Tab-separated table of C-alpha atoms in Angstrom:
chain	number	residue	atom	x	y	z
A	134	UNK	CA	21.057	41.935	-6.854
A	135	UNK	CA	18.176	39.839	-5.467
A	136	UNK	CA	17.829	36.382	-6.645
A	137	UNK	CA	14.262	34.826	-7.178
A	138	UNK	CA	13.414	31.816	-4.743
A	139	UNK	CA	12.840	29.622	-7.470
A	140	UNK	CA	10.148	27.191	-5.299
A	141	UNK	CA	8.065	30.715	-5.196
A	142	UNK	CA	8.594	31.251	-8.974
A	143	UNK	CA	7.576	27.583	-9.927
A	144	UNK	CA	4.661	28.080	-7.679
A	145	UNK	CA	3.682	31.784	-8.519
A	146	UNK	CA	-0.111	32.535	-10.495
A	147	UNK	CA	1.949	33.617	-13.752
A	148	UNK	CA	4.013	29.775	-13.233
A	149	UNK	CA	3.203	26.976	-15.782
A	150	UNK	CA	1.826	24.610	-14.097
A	151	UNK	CA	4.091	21.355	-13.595
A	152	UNK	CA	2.864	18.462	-15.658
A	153	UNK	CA	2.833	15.635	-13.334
A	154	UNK	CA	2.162	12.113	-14.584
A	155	UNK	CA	0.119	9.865	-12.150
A	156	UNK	CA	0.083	6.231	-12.713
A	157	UNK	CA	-2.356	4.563	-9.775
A	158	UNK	CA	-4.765	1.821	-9.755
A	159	UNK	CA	-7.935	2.629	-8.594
A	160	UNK	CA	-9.450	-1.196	-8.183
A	161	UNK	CA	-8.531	-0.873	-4.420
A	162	UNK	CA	-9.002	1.744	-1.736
A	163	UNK	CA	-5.123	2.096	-1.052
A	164	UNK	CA	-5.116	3.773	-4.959
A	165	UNK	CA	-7.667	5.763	-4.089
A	166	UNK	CA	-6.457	7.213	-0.800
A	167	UNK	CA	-3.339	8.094	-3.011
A	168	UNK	CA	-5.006	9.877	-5.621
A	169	UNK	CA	-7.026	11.788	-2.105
A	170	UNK	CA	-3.586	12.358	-0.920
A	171	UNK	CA	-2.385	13.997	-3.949
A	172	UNK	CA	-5.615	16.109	-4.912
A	173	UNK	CA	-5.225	17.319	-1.512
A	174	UNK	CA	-1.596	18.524	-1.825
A	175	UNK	CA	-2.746	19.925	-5.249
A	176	UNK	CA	-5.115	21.997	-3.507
A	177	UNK	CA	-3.136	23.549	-1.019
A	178	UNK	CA	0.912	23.444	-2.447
A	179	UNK	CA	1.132	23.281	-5.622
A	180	UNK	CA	-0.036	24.079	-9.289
A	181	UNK	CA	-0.134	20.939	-10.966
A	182	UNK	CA	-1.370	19.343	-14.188
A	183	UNK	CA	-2.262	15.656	-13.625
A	184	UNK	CA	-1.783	13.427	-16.666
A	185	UNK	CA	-3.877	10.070	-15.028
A	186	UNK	CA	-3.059	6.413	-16.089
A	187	UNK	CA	-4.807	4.259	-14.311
A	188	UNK	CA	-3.609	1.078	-15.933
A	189	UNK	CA	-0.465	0.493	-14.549
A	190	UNK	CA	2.141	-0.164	-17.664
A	191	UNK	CA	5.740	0.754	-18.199
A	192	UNK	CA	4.887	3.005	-21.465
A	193	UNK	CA	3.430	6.410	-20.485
A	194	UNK	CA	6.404	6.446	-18.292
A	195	UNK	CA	9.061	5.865	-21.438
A	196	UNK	CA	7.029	8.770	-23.548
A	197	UNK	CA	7.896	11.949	-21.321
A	198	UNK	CA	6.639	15.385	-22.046
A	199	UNK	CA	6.221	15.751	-18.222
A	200	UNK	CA	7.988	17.234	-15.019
A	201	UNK	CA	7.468	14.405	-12.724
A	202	UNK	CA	5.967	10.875	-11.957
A	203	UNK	CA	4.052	9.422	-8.885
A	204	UNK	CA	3.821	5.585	-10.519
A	205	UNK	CA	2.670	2.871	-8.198
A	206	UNK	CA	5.607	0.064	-8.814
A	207	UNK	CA	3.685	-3.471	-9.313
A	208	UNK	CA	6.465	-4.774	-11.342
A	209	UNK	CA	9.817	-4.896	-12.643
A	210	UNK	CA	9.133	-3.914	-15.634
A	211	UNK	CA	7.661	-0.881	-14.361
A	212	UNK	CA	10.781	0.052	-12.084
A	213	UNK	CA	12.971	-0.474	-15.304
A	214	UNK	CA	10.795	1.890	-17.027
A	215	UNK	CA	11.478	4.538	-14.226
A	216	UNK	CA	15.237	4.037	-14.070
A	217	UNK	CA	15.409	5.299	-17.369
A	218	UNK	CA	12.799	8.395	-17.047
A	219	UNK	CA	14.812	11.486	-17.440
A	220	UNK	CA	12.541	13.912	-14.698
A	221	UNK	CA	12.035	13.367	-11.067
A	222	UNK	CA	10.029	10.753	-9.892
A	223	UNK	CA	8.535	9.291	-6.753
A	224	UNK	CA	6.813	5.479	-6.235
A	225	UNK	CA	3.936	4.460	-4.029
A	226	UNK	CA	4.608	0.836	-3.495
A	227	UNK	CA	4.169	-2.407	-1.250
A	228	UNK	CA	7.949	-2.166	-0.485
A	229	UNK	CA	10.472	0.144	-2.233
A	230	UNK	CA	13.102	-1.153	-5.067
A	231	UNK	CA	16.289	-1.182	-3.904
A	232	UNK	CA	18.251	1.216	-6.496
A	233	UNK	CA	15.068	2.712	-7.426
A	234	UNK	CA	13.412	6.420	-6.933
A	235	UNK	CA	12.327	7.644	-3.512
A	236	UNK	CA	9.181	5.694	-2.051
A	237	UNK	CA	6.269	6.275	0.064
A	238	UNK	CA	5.206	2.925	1.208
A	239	UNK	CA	3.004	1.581	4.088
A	240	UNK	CA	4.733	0.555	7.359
A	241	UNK	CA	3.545	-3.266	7.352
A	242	UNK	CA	5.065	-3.986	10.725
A	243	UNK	CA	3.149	-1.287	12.048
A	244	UNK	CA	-0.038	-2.228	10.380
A	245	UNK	CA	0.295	-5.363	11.955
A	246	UNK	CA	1.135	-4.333	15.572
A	247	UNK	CA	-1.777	-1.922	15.684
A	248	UNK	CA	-3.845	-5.048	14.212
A	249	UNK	CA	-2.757	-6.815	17.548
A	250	UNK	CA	-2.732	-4.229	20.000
A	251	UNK	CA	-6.722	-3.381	18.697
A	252	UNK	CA	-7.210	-7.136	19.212
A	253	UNK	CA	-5.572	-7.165	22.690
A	254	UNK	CA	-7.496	-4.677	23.577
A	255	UNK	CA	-10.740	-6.094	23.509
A	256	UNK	CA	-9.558	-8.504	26.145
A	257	UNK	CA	-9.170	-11.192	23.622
A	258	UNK	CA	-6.079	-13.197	24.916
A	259	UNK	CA	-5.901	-15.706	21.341
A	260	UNK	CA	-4.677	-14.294	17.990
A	261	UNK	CA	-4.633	-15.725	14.639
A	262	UNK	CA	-3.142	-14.369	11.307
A	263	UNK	CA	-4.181	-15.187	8.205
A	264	UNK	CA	-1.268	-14.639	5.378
A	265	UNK	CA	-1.277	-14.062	1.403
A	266	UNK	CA	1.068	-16.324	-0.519
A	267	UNK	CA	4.354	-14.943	-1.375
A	268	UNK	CA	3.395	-10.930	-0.481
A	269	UNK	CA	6.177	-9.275	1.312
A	270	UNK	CA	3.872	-6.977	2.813
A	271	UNK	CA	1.665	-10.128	4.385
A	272	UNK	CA	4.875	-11.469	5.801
A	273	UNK	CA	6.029	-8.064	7.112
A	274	UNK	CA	2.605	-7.037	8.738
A	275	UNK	CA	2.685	-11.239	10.237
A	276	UNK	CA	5.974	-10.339	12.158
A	277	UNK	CA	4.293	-7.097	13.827
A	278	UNK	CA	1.164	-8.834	14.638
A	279	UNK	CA	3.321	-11.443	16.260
A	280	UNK	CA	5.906	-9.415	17.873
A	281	UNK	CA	2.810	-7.261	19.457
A	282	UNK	CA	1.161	-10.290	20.486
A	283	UNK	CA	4.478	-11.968	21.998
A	284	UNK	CA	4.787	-8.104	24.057
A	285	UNK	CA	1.577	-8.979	25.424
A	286	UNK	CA	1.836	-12.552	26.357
A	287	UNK	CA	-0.985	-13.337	24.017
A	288	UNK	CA	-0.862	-16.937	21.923
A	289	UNK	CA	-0.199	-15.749	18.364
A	290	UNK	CA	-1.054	-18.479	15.374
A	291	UNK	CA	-0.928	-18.366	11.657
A	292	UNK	CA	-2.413	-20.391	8.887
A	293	UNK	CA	-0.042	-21.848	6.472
A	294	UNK	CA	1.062	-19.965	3.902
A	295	UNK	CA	0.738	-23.426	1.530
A	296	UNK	CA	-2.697	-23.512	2.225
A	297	UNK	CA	-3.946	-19.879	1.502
A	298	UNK	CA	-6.158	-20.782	-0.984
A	299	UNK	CA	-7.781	-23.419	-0.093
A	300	UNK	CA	-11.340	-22.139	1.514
A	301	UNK	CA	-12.218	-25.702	3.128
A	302	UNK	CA	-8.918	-25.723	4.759
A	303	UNK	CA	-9.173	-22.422	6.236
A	304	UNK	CA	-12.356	-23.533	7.773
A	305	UNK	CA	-10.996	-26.932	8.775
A	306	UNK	CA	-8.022	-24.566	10.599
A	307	UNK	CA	-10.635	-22.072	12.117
A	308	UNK	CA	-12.623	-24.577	13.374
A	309	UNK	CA	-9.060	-25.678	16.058
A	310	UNK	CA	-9.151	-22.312	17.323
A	311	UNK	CA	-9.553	-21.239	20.713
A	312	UNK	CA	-13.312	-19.485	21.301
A	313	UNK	CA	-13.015	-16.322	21.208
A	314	UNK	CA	-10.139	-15.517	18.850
A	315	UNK	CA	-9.219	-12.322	17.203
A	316	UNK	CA	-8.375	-12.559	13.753
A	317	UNK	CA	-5.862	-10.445	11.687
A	318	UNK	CA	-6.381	-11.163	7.500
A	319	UNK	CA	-3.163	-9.763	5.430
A	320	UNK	CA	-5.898	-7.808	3.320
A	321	UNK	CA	-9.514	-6.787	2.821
A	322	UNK	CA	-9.563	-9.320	-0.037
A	323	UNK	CA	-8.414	-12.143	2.328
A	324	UNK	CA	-10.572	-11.095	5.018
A	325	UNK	CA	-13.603	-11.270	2.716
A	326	UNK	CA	-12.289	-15.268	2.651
A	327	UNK	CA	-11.686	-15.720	5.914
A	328	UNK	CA	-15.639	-14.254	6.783
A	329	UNK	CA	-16.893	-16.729	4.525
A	330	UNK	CA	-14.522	-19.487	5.732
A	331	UNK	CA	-16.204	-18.868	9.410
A	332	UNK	CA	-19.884	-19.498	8.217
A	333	UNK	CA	-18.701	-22.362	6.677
A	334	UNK	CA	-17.278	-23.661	9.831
């Protein structure tokens, strides 16, 4: 007797379609690549009903009625919520929670070596990395910048992490640069500071 592959089954026109809760914020690009990213699977994989959140709270994930989550993890109360969720689920996230479900997250050392290597590149032989306080992802994307930069025998700054806010102090800093410089900002956000830091030195 033949047993059904149940993938094909699951899969198959006469199939339910798998309810699949989605829990992304869509005030940044990265959300919105994700959401790309999963449309796109949707359109060539899989039959899938998307239930969309795009505030990201713990409590759609506590209610159920679903097969499976994709939650972007921006707190801990949000990875408590999804050790207790009873169907599969997967997190987009900064860095993954140890203990927590499987993760697709952004290689931030590699972000930050391509960063340098671009930079390098261009002939410029005088980095510069600007940080965000307290993000593990601005410290981990620092450390490839710097390591790439070190490979290349390139001088490698960063401003102080203390001072991240502080507009007239970024200026002050940019201002002790070596002419030309390439400049690696943790984030769009922070590059957006660091541009207007520059006019304003």
């Amino acid at each position: 007797k033949m047993r059904k592959n149940p993938s094909t089954h699951l899969h198959s026109p006469a199939a339910r379609p798998l309810r699949v809760l989605v829990i992304v914020g869509l005030e940044h690009a990265h959300g919105r690549g994700i959401l790309e990213g999963i449309a796109d699977y949707n359109d060539h994989h899989a039959r899938w009903q998307h239930q969309m959140e795009v505030e990201i709270r713990p409590e759609p994930i506590l209610q159920g009625g679903v097969d499976g989550m994709i939650v972007e993890v921006r707190s801990l109360a949000i990875a408590d919520a999804l050790s207790h969720a009873a169907v599969p689920a997967i997190t987009v996230a900064h860095i993954p929670y140890a203990g927590g479900p499987p993760a697709v997250v952004v290689d931030n050392r590699a972000v930050g070596r391509m960063g340098a290597q671009y930079l390098a590149d261009l002939g410029l032989k005088h980095l510069a990395y600007v940080p965000e306080l307290g993000g593990a992802f601005s410290r981990d994307r620092h450390e490839g910048f710097a390591a790439a930069a070190a490979a290349r025998h390139l001088t490698c700054v960063a401003f102080p992490d203390a001072l991240v806010q502080d507009e007239a102090a970024l200026a002050a800093w940019l201002s002790t640069l070596p002419d030309p410089v390439g400049i690696l900002a943790c984030n769009d956000r922070k590059a957006l500071r660091v541009s207007r830091a520059c006019r304003l030195a």
